[in-house]
Every structure is written in structure tokens, then in C-alpha cells.
Amino acid sequence: MTATVPPPALRSGRVTPTAGEVAAVGRRRRPWRRLWAVVLGVVTVAAYVVFRTEGATEDGDAAAFRFFDGVRDWVDANRDSSPVFLYGINYVRLGVRLLVDAVQAALSGLGFAGLVAAITGLGVVLAGWRTGLLALGGFLAFAVLGLWEQSVDTLVLTVSAVLLSVAIGVPLGVLAARVRWVGAALRPVLDVMQILPTFAYLAPMTLLFLIGEPAAVIATMIYAVPATIRITALGIGEVSPSAVEAATALGSTRWQLLRKVRLPMARPTIVLAVNQTIMLALSMVVITALIDAPGLGQNIVSALQRVNVGAAFDAGLAIVILAVVLDRITTNAARRVRRSLSIRGGIGVGIAVVAAAFIPLGSADLPAYSFAAPVNDAVGWIELHWYDVTEGLKNGISAGVLDPLETVLVTSPWWLFVAAVAAFGTLISGWRAAAVAAPAAAGLAGLGLWQHSMQTLATVLVAIVLTMLIGVATGVVCARHDRLATALRPVLDAAQTMPSFVYLLPAVALFGASRFTAIVAAVIFAVPPVVRLVERGLRDVPPAVVEAARSAGSTPRQLLWKVQLPMARGGLLLAANQGIVMVLAMVVVGGLVGAGALGYDVVAGFSQRELFGQGLAAGLAIVLLGIVLDRLTQGFHDSKGPRR
Amino acid sequence: MTPMIEVADLWKVFGPRPERVVGSPLADLSRAELRERTGCVIAVRGVSFDVRPGEVFVVMGLSGSGKSTLVRCLTRLIEPTSGEIGIGGEPVRAMNPSRLRELRRRRVAMVFQHFGLLPHRSVLDNVAYGLEIQGRSRAERHRRAGETLALVGLEGHENQYPDQLSGGMQQRVGLARALATDPEVLLFDEPFSALDPLIRRDMQAEVRRLHGEVGKTLVFITHDLSEALSLGDRIAVLRDGALVQVGTPEELVGAPADSYVADFVRDVPRSDVLTLRWIMREPAPGERCEDEPLSQHTVIRDAVHRVLRAERPIPVVDGVRRVGVIDADRLLPALIGHHRQVPA
Amino acid sequence: MRTLRTAATAALIASLAACGGATSGAGEESEPSAGPKGTVNLAINPWVGYEANAAVIAHLLEKELGYTVEKKELKEEIAWQGFETGEVDAIVENWGHADLKKTYIEQKKVAVDVGPTGNKGTIGWYVPQWMVDEHPDITDWNNLNKYAALFKTSESKGKGQFLAGDPSFVTNDAALVKNLKLDYTVVYSGSEAAIIKAAQQASAQKKPLLFYFYEPQWLFAKEKYVRVKLPAYKTGCDADPKKVACDYPDYVLDKIASKKFADANSTAYQLIKNFTWTNDDQNLVSDYITNQGMTPEKAAEKWAAEHEATWKPWIR
Ligand SMILES: Nc1ncnc2c1ncn2[C@@H]1O[C@H](COP(=O)(O)OP(=O)(O)O)[C@@H](O)[C@H]1O
Ligand SMILES: [Mg+2]
């Protein structure tokens, strides 16, 4: 793994198990569990056969929908009169607007040449001249792609959201690490926040903050801040106790300890937290184009609407460039963090930036190039020549796997589903996890969106199976072929910086509007981290063990199946857990391109007034589904390993 | 002379509701049983001792015997469960937080096994840290830190960072940091056990030299007997949190209080530690001796030359008073034997 | 420029704090802030016909009147919300939306109706011509169930597929399927472009397709699609969205502007108010954009150059 992109587990701010923990999980054996699993399976199937229902269709009317509609009406009526809004929420909106305007003024005030010089200078000072050159090339590329203004808008929103996240997340992270009850109280909240699919909170955001930049920045902050908090807390918690003790012994006050010892020592980790916050914010900012945030997201939304893969390619490329530049600057800054910035260098760069701001060079003065035409040609060619293959694949999987699974889930009585979640949850992840998952599953029924939830669940399950098949296979190959792994790494890096949204396009182009399209997009989205985790899990198997197995005469295949995969089980299960959360997020976004079910409800909810309540309920259902899936799989890696 | 440090009946119990253990029958349970019944561990058990100003007081014991806990209790880095501590005549347990901070800032400094240096600060700023948090000016603390660095032989390394130094040099920085605030008392918690043996010996010499030069009161924790013997004016032996013996090196080697201490000192080359007092005998009536006497505080090894060349036993004196005689017959077993000696 | 606005917002916060509370529109300046004459914020709803209107209006605003135009890709309802927040000045092709008019024009009084665009809108269910040739009675909804099997797809769950568009479009399709007891599943393609693509494939490859479509629409000039007759529209038959069992009405497409923008009565507002053209005009520009590979700006420029007589009267 290159140091530039931290492991996916850390990306989402989760704590990654060490090799030791992974191995420990792998070693555990519980013979009775297999028996129980079989018994439970048989009982569940029998119960299904006996109690199967007709799968009553939803009539778009449920208590939950009416309740949310009521909430919406109340908010609409009181937005300018209720004190909650007059003195609270509207001020938040105003404050964020002020922040965005200030950042905007600062960045656009520099002008094209000035901003390019500034980012280059920042790169040089913080991260060395290589990174500076990368930043220079990257920002010039925005102009060449004709996306300068949109890129700056995206940058403005990202920077604003990151500033907010850091302002809120770092203090909270410090508190979480230092004050036990704060940490304990935050933990479940962060857990839920991290599995919230981006899509689910757009509607509540517009309800509270209306559309526009403030709502977008706040939504982005909510998406990114858990990583800020988690990683900061991790960094503060990891500060060497002996240094703290030494400083205490010299008579430091608590505040001096924090300011002079804990924070500086955690600084590399906090910079990493900022890095992760930036990456997450960038991917969310793009999605907030749906609620009228400006920037590259607008290009992608409009490309999606016009099924114009080429246009999206340019915008997607710009996003990746922005992500790579910001990522390199922050990771390299984290690595060089101790060399105090040379003041002279800083002044020099400052002068250069000011001078550059007066260069009358505009973004339009650069030669222009767009990938749109060649990409569209390529897509057209594929559409024409692969039509039978893509159709066959789509129809085969839909009819052969997806439809039967969906039928089973939809026709299960809800109580059977809840019972199954409780039973299998206990078996897989322990009663704690089941105690959270089962009520969440019951909540799905209570929301009046049973059928849609089960349809979404079916799509998610198929997608996760495909993701794991592809991810594990690729991971295994990568773990065995160093060259291939090295070659694949930058691709995986880029794939992980790409906002989920972008993946819809090639899928739509190839498969039209269907659930399978969402599955394909989800697989593309979730495979890279799975590959990473699997590869790492396999590589973490101690060489001594592999050597021993070899010397006992194992064939490579035996080595893989009998030694490496079982020992990497922890890594595989972690990959499944991570993958499933990502897949859910993507399948829901697939509602934009014909995947229907909950994702469609959400989209319809914030684009059609009379569907608002249903949309909000669907958002909640997605969250509940996320909790069910996460808890059921989290036990894989969490409850058995030592908790920190 | 009033003692610099007074410790009286000090207890430290880790675990839930520790107060109930002290002075109750629970305290007499075995370690495992106590843990089973209450979840508590007794780390320091009714320890009392005094340290005189300028003395080097060594605390020794096996790993887990409570040495670190004991030394941390002195400045309440670990809050004692019960007992009294006085430093310079002032009761430490009665101090409020700001008074306690003053104590730590100006009067007692500590050197740690794992150095505890701040990796984000240069060597100079590490040493200046204690002055910085006292609010001294930048110029003053840098000047003082520079002087202290010179004292420990680290001139020229001011602008390096801890991870650029070897372990021995890092601990010199730790030493300089402790000395920079010019405290009356220095506490050392196994400062050299993470170092290579050669470097360790250098550092011990350094501590001896500094003690000679700056004359502080030193409390020195170690599990290494030879270190204890070479540095300590007096040595306290700790076992399972309780003091089993406090005495000079030769008292320990010559008269271990129990088998635990005896085990400790078994491999010590006695001739290096013991003085003639431990092996001299009463002169036989009318026995003729050499003219030139030896002091009873002469270490055996230093007397070998004379005793073996003398034709007659050599008288041993305490000042001018003759207390015994020594001859080759008494000396040789002490040079080769490792068995228990009994003082005359 | 933005700094001015920042300062203005800061001042606003201060004054608001003094007199108590911030309203939802606070901090949103629709005052001109850039360009020689100011900025006009146009919502862009997601279909190409709308984009054609917007492109021509934007072109004239910028090139003839010297405004700066900010285009915002927004779905219909969200664009209406923009009137409230001040992020949107005008919607230049509105399809009915009686409920939104009631909320934003009558109740909140943040928007005003600025008259028809001249385009006649129809929405309906369509099948490609070749299906009518083969099954002449398919254009009567009563016979749709008979042909349901033809329309089966991977997404239709064993029933016939009815392909709808963007979830934000004005639709009654799910209710119609239910209330007319049709053996169909509504599948949302997600966008106009996706419907058009499916419709083109249906014509070219003779694939069965029943879909949601509307006029004005450039595609009708290229291919023939036939509207399926649903029970005729009568006023009020679509009052309850859940009980609709009749066809879509004909729409007179109109323009909506924010109250602030209208009250300022700038030349920009005048232009938008006067803007009116025919379905053919719009289809032409849409065709430029979709099929001639032109950007909306280029398309509008070309149309404006060719049709000066049409747009001259809009600018007075
Ligand atoms: N924070 C703590 N909580 C519980 N038990 C502790 C703690 N610190 C030390 N102990 C226990 O107290 C005993 C003495 O520890 P310590 O003072 O570190 O010994 P030494 O320094 O002599 O090796 C050990 O048994 C240790 O397990
Ligand atoms: Mg210790």
C-alpha cells in the first residue's frame, strides 16, 4: 500500500484491526455454531414456506409519510416565525453562507494566475517541489478542460466544509479521547453517521436549510466530520503516555499538556484526519449538486440527465485531479510535519502569489481540450457492439438471481424477517449487535416501506456477492503478483478518490435504466477497497506459516485455500462489512437511474412535493437498512477482536 | 539534619475502592486471592523511609515489585492510597493542585526509563520545556537549557530532534531536562535499563559525576544490583510492594535480611563491595601484627595486595581504635567464595 | 465582488441580531453583484426543451442586454424553492404545478406568474409507430393488458413495463396503472435522455416500448410515436393524485419569476416576460443541442442569428 492513500478502513475512520487481531479472529473455532446455523436455516425456510404472504403492494400512504408531510408543512409555515428558525437554524444558515462567501472571496480574489500560484506555493512549502509541480499541473488542467470556474466552486465548498468539520471535529475528537463519557456517547452516533448513505440526508437538509450552498456545506460536513472526530481521537489516544507523564512531572497544567504535548504529538494524525475529511468532503460536495450546490457536481448531474458519458468524464477527471492534488499536499505535509515551515520560503511564495495575482492571464487563455468526444465515441462503439452481451448479462442476473431473491424477501412476513435478523445476528455478531439490528429491521416495517426496503435489500445482497467475488479474486491475484499489484495501485487510488456519483454514468451507458445498472455501479464503487483489504489480509499472513505449509508440500492452490484464506478471514470479513456499507450507499443512488425502490423514493421525495413524506421515510428506511446490514456484518471483525 | 524526603506508611492499591484494603485483613491475602476477591492489586505496602539531603537513595526490586509506583507517589503522579509524604519538610499529600505543580516545576524533577522526550521539539526546546511552562522568557530558558546541555555533554546537538539521537544521548537530554529547572530532588525511574550495557556504565559515571558537581538529592530506581551498588549511598529493597531491607551496599551484601535479598546479592563479587570490617577477626591473644594498620572501611579488593604480601596479620582500625586484624586466611575465602559472610 | 456581499451579509447579521431573528431569505442578495448590469439566476430543469428556452433567453440577456447569467441545474420543485431563498430569479418553462403556484405565488408570495411561453405542452403515453402498424388496437388503453406480455423486461417483475422519466417530472403514471387496473410496472429511467434513447432503440430495433413522453419534443420530428388514448381528461379528474384515472391535460407552458426579480422590473425581467415562441422554434433549438453537437450557447446563437424577427420584439 502506498502511503498516499490510507487503508480504506481508516478512510471511513473505522479502526482497522491489526494483523494480530485478524489472525486471532481467524483462529477462533466454534463447532456448535455450524450446527446452529443449519438448524436456524431450516427453521427459517420452513417458516417462510408456511407463512409466505402475497407481498402486498404499497399504496404510498402510511402514518410515517403523513407524519413527515406534517413536519414539512409545519416547517414551511414557521420558517420565518418560529424562534427555532429565527434564532437558531436560520442563523446557522447565515453563518455558513458567510463562511462560504469569505472562502469564495479569498479564492476568486486571487484570480486565475494567483490561485494557481497559491496552490503551487502551498504544495512546495508544505509538501516539497514535486507536489508543487503536481498542483501546478493539476490546476492548469482545470482550465484546459474548460472547467476552471466549476472546479473553483467545488474547491470553495470543499474548503468551507472542511473548515467547519475541523472546527467541530478536532475539539470533539480531543474530548472523545480525553473524557470517557464523551467518547462513549459519541461512539454509537459516529457509527450511525458513517453508515448513513449520502443520499438519505439531502431531503432533511433542504427542509431545514433550504437549497443552496449552506445546505450543501452542512450536508458535506455531516458526512465528513465523523472521520475528523475518529481519527483525531485516535491520534490523541495514541500520544505516548511516557511523554505525557514526563511533562506532567515537570508541572504542566492540563491545558499546557494539551497544547504543548498532546496536540503537537498527535499532529501528524490530525493532518491525516484533515486529509480524510477533505477526501470525504470532496465526494459529498459533488452529490450536493442535487440541492443546488454549484461546481463540478452540476456538470455530472447534467451529464447524467443527458446520458452524456463524455461530459461526465471531463468533470470526473477534474474531481480526481482535485482529489489527488489535495491528497498529496496533505499526506506529504503530514509526513514532513516536523520540519517547521521555513519562514523565508513562506514569504517568498507569498510574494510570488501576490505578483501572480496581477498577471493578466485568464483560465480561457490556455489551450482547451475535452475528452468528451473520444469517450462518447468509445461508449457508442461499446453500446453498438456489446449490446447482446450487456443485455444478456443484465437479463440473466435480473431474472436468474435478483427477481427470485426479491420475491422471497418481499413475500416474507415482516416478523419472520425480524426474527431471522435477530437469530442470525446473534449467531454471527453476538446478541449486542442483534439487539440493535432486530429493532432496526422492525422499524423498516413500521415505516410503511416494507416492499421497497426488501427490493433494495435484494439489490444490495446481489451487489455485495458480486463485489466480494470480484474483489476477493482480484485481491488474491494481487497478493501473489507484486508487479500486478504495483500496476493496479494507482488505479485503485484514483478509483477511491472518485465520488460515487461518477460511477453511475458508465453503468447507465452500458445497461440503461435498471436495477442491474445500480448493481454494476455499486460493484465498481466497492471493489477497490475490498481488493485492498483482501490483499492486505493475505499479505499479513506470517511468512513463517506460509513457509511451513510450503515445506510440508502444499500446492499453491492448497496453500491459498487451506492456509492463506482461512488465516486472512478477518481481513475478508472486514472487507465484506466495508463493502456492504458502500454498496448500500451506491444502490440507493442508483434510484437516479432506474434502480427504483428506496433510492427512487428519496429522489422523488425531494423533487415532488406530495412525495416528501415518503421520501423522508425512505431516507430513514435506508438508514435502518444500513444499521441492520452493518451490525450483522460488523460482528465479523468487531465484537470478537479486542475492543479499544 | 532534617530529611529531604520523608515517607511514612505509604500505601498504593490499584483497583476499585482501594481504601478498604489498607489496614484491613484483606491486605494480608495473597496477591492472587486479593485480586480474585476485590479486583485490587497492592503495589506499595506500608513503606516508610527517609532520604537525607545530598544522599543517593536507591530503590531496588524485581520487576513488578512496585518501584515505579513508589517513586511516582512521591510527587503524586500516582495518587497514594494512604500514608504521609514530606518533601523539604512540606507535606505533599496536603498540597492543592497549584502548590503541587509548583513542587513539580521547581523542586523535584524526574528522569524516565523511556525518556519521555517530546518528538516534535528540538533538543534545546525539550530541555527548555520545564522553564517554558513556568513562563520564563525565551532568551532566558534557551540560555539555561544550553548550559544544562553543556553540563551533560551535549553541546552542538541543540537543534537536533530526539529521533536523530542515540538512546544514550536521548537519556542525556532527559537528564538535562530534569536538571534545567535546578530542582533540589531528582527522581530516576530505571533511567538506564533501556540502554546498552556499555552506554549504561557511561551514564552511571555521568550521574556520579553530576552528583558530585551539583550535589542534589537523588532517588534512583533500578532493578540492576550492580547499578544500585555503584551509585547508592543507601539501598532499599522492595518486594511485592513492601520494603524488606534498607541499608548501605555492604550491609546488603554482607547481611541480607532474608533469602529474597540474599538471592539478589548472591552473584555480587563480594570483594568489590565488602570492607574489611566484614572479614576481620579478633586478634589472637598475644598475636603479633604488622605496624601499618588498614581502615575498616577499606574495600577488600583494595587490601588484597598488602594482606597477601604481609608476613603477619594486619591490624584493622576504626579511626585510631584498633577493632580487629586481617590476614590471608580470612581474605582468600572472601575473594573466591560466594557464601554468606557474617560480620564480626 | 463577493467581498462586498460578504460585508453586506455581515452587516445584515448584525442588524438582524439587533432586531431579533433571521428569516430564511436573509443573507440572499438578489441585488446585481456582478457583470455590468447584474446577474440573472435561471433555473435549468432537466429536459432539453427547457434548456432551449433558457439558452435563448440567456443568450439574449448576455449578448443583447449585457447581463451575466447564472444557470442552475435544478429539478422543478427545488427550483421553486429557490424563489424563497433568492437563488433563482426565473423558471422559463413551467408545466402546470398548480400546487406549487398555490404555495409560492399565493401563500408565500415569493413568486409571480409572468405569462405563457407560447409553447403548448402535452403529456401522454406513447408507443412506437411500428407497434401500431402491427397491433392497431394497442392505442386504446382498454387493450393494454392484452399486450402486457410484449412489454416485459428485466425490471417489470413479470408484468409489462411502462417506462417513465425523471422522478421529478409531472406524472400520474403509478396511479393510472393502479386505478385503471393495468398489468404494468412503472420503471423510472431517471432522465429525459434515457427515455429518448429507449424510444429511439424501440423504433430502430423494433423493440416494444410503452413510455411517458411529451411535446414539445424534437424527437417527433425524426420518428413517429403514437399516443395511447387513456380515459379523456375532464377538469378536476386529476385533483387527487392518488385517484387519477384519466389522461393528462393539455398544458399552457408558462414562465415564473421571483417576486423580487419582477418587482425590480429590469430589462431582464421585461425580456423574460415578453419571451414567447412556438413549439417548432423550441424543437429546432433542442435539435441543435441534442443532435447537432452544439452547446446550448452555440445553439441559441445560431437560432438568434436566424430568427431576429422573432426575438426583436422581446427587447423593447
Ligand atoms: N495503573 C495500574 N493499575 C493496576 N495495577 C497496576 C498499575 N500500575 C502498576 N500496577 C501493578 O502494580 C504492581 C507494581 O507495578 P510497578 O510499580 O510498575 O512495578 P515495577 O516498577 O517495580 O516494575 C504491578 O503488579 C503492577 O501490575
Ligand atoms: Mg517500573
Coordinates of C-alpha atoms in Angstrom, one line a residue, chain A residues 162-370:
Chain A
V162 CA -13.5 21.0 5.8
L163 CA -13.0 24.2 7.8
L164 CA -16.3 23.5 9.6
S165 CA -15.5 19.9 10.1
V166 CA -12.1 20.6 11.5
A167 CA -13.5 23.4 13.8
I168 CA -16.1 21.0 15.1
G169 CA -14.4 17.6 14.7
V170 CA -11.0 18.3 16.2
P171 CA -12.2 19.6 19.6
L172 CA -14.8 16.8 19.7
G173 CA -12.1 14.3 18.8
V174 CA -9.9 15.6 21.6
L175 CA -12.8 15.4 24.1
A176 CA -13.7 11.9 22.9
A177 CA -10.2 10.8 23.6
R178 CA -9.8 12.5 26.9
V179 CA -13.3 12.4 28.5
R180 CA -14.5 8.9 28.8
W181 CA -18.3 9.6 28.7
V182 CA -18.0 11.9 25.7
G183 CA -16.1 9.1 23.9
A184 CA -18.7 6.5 24.9
A185 CA -21.6 8.8 23.9
L186 CA -20.1 9.7 20.5
R187 CA -19.2 6.2 19.5
P188 CA -22.7 5.0 18.5
V189 CA -23.6 8.3 17.0
L190 CA -20.5 8.2 14.8
D191 CA -21.2 4.5 13.9
V192 CA -24.6 5.5 12.6
M193 CA -23.3 8.7 10.9
Q194 CA -20.8 6.6 9.0
I195 CA -23.3 4.2 7.5
L196 CA -25.7 7.0 6.6
P197 CA -25.8 6.8 2.8
T198 CA -25.2 10.3 1.5
F199 CA -28.5 10.3 -0.3
A200 CA -30.5 9.9 2.9
Y201 CA -29.9 13.3 4.4
L202 CA -30.3 15.6 1.4
A203 CA -34.0 15.9 2.0
P204 CA -33.8 16.8 5.7
M205 CA -31.1 19.3 4.8
T206 CA -33.3 21.1 2.4
L207 CA -36.1 21.0 4.8
L208 CA -34.0 22.8 7.5
F209 CA -31.6 24.9 5.4
L210 CA -33.4 25.2 2.1
I211 CA -31.4 24.6 -1.0
G212 CA -28.1 26.2 -1.9
E213 CA -24.6 26.4 -0.7
P214 CA -25.2 26.4 3.1
A215 CA -27.3 23.2 3.0
A216 CA -24.7 21.7 0.8
V217 CA -21.8 22.6 3.1
I218 CA -23.7 21.4 6.2
A219 CA -24.6 18.1 4.5
T220 CA -21.0 17.7 3.5
M221 CA -19.8 18.5 7.0
I222 CA -22.1 15.9 8.4
Y223 CA -20.7 13.3 6.0
A224 CA -17.1 14.1 6.7
V225 CA -17.0 15.0 10.3
P226 CA -17.1 11.5 11.8
A227 CA -13.7 10.8 10.2
T228 CA -12.3 14.0 11.6
I229 CA -13.5 13.1 15.1
R230 CA -12.5 9.4 14.9
I231 CA -9.0 10.0 13.6
T232 CA -8.3 12.9 15.9
A233 CA -9.4 10.9 18.8
L234 CA -7.2 8.0 17.6
G235 CA -4.3 10.4 17.4
I236 CA -4.8 11.9 20.8
G237 CA -5.3 8.5 22.3
E238 CA -2.0 7.3 20.8
V239 CA 0.1 10.0 22.2
S240 CA 2.9 8.2 24.1
P241 CA 1.9 8.1 27.8
S242 CA 5.6 8.5 28.8
A243 CA 5.9 11.9 27.2
V244 CA 2.7 13.0 28.9
E245 CA 3.9 11.7 32.2
A246 CA 7.3 13.4 31.8
A247 CA 5.5 16.7 31.0
T248 CA 3.2 16.2 34.0
A249 CA 6.2 15.5 36.2
L250 CA 7.6 18.9 35.2
G251 CA 4.4 20.6 36.4
S252 CA 2.4 21.1 33.2
T253 CA -1.2 22.2 33.7
R254 CA -3.9 20.2 31.8
W255 CA -4.1 23.0 29.2
Q256 CA -0.3 23.0 28.8
L257 CA -0.4 19.3 28.4
L258 CA -3.0 19.6 25.6
R259 CA -1.4 22.5 23.8
K260 CA 2.3 21.6 24.1
V261 CA 2.3 17.9 24.3
R262 CA -0.9 16.1 23.1
L263 CA -1.9 18.2 20.2
P264 CA 1.6 18.6 18.7
M265 CA 2.4 14.9 19.1
A266 CA -0.9 14.0 17.5
R267 CA -0.3 16.5 14.7
P268 CA 0.6 14.0 12.0
T269 CA -2.5 12.0 12.8
I270 CA -4.6 15.1 12.9
V271 CA -3.2 16.2 9.5
L272 CA -4.2 12.7 8.3
A273 CA -7.7 13.4 9.7
V274 CA -7.8 16.5 7.7
N275 CA -6.7 14.6 4.7
Q276 CA -9.5 12.1 5.1
T277 CA -12.0 14.9 5.8
I278 CA -11.0 16.5 2.5
M279 CA -11.4 13.3 0.6
L280 CA -14.9 12.6 2.0
A281 CA -16.0 16.2 1.7
L282 CA -15.0 16.2 -2.0
S283 CA -17.1 13.2 -2.8
M284 CA -20.1 14.5 -0.9
V285 CA -19.9 18.0 -2.4
V286 CA -20.4 16.6 -5.8
I287 CA -23.6 14.9 -4.7
T288 CA -25.0 18.1 -3.2
A289 CA -25.3 19.4 -6.7
L290 CA -28.8 17.8 -6.4
I291 CA -29.7 20.5 -3.9
D292 CA -28.3 23.3 -5.9
A293 CA -24.6 23.4 -4.9
P294 CA -22.5 24.8 -7.7
G295 CA -19.4 23.3 -9.1
L296 CA -18.4 20.1 -10.9
G297 CA -21.3 18.2 -9.4
Q298 CA -23.6 20.3 -11.6
N299 CA -21.7 19.1 -14.7
I300 CA -22.1 15.5 -13.6
V301 CA -25.8 15.8 -12.8
S302 CA -26.4 17.4 -16.1
A303 CA -24.3 14.7 -17.9
L304 CA -26.3 12.1 -16.1
Q305 CA -29.5 13.8 -17.3
R306 CA -28.3 13.8 -20.8
V307 CA -26.6 10.4 -20.6
N308 CA -23.5 12.0 -21.8
V309 CA -20.6 9.9 -20.5
G310 CA -18.0 12.1 -22.2
A311 CA -19.1 15.3 -20.4
A312 CA -19.1 13.4 -17.1
F313 CA -15.7 12.1 -17.9
D314 CA -14.2 15.5 -18.1
A315 CA -15.9 16.6 -14.8
G316 CA -14.9 13.3 -13.2
L317 CA -11.4 13.8 -14.2
A318 CA -11.3 17.2 -12.8
I319 CA -12.6 15.8 -9.5
V320 CA -10.0 13.2 -9.4
I321 CA -7.3 15.7 -10.1
L322 CA -8.5 18.0 -7.4
A323 CA -8.6 15.0 -5.0
V324 CA -5.1 13.9 -5.9
V325 CA -3.7 17.3 -5.5
L326 CA -5.3 17.9 -2.1
D327 CA -4.4 14.4 -1.0
R328 CA -0.8 14.7 -1.9
I329 CA -0.4 18.1 -0.3
T330 CA -1.9 16.9 2.9
T331 CA -0.3 13.5 3.1
N332 CA 3.1 14.9 2.3
A333 CA 2.5 17.7 4.7
A334 CA 1.7 15.1 7.4
R335 CA 4.9 13.3 6.7
R336 CA 7.1 16.4 6.8
V337 CA 5.2 17.8 9.6
R338 CA 8.1 18.5 12.0
R339 CA 10.3 20.5 9.7
S340 CA 8.9 23.8 10.7
L341 CA 7.9 25.7 7.6
S342 CA 10.7 27.8 6.5
I343 CA 9.6 31.4 7.1
R344 CA 11.7 32.7 4.2
G345 CA 10.2 30.2 1.8
G346 CA 6.7 31.2 3.0
I347 CA 7.4 34.9 2.4
G348 CA 8.9 34.2 -1.0
V349 CA 5.8 32.2 -2.0
G350 CA 3.6 34.9 -0.6
I351 CA 5.3 37.5 -2.7
A352 CA 5.1 35.2 -5.8
V353 CA 1.4 34.7 -5.3
V354 CA 0.7 38.4 -4.9
A355 CA 2.7 39.1 -8.0
A356 CA 0.9 36.3 -9.9
A357 CA -2.4 37.7 -8.9
F358 CA -1.6 40.7 -11.1
I359 CA -0.7 38.6 -14.1
P360 CA -3.5 39.2 -16.6
L361 CA -3.8 35.6 -17.5
G362 CA -7.3 34.1 -17.6
S363 CA -8.3 30.5 -17.5
A364 CA -9.6 30.9 -21.0
D365 CA -6.1 31.8 -22.3
L366 CA -5.0 28.2 -22.1
P367 CA -5.4 25.7 -24.9
A368 CA -8.6 23.7 -24.4
Y369 CA -9.0 20.0 -24.6
S370 CA -12.0 17.8 -23.8

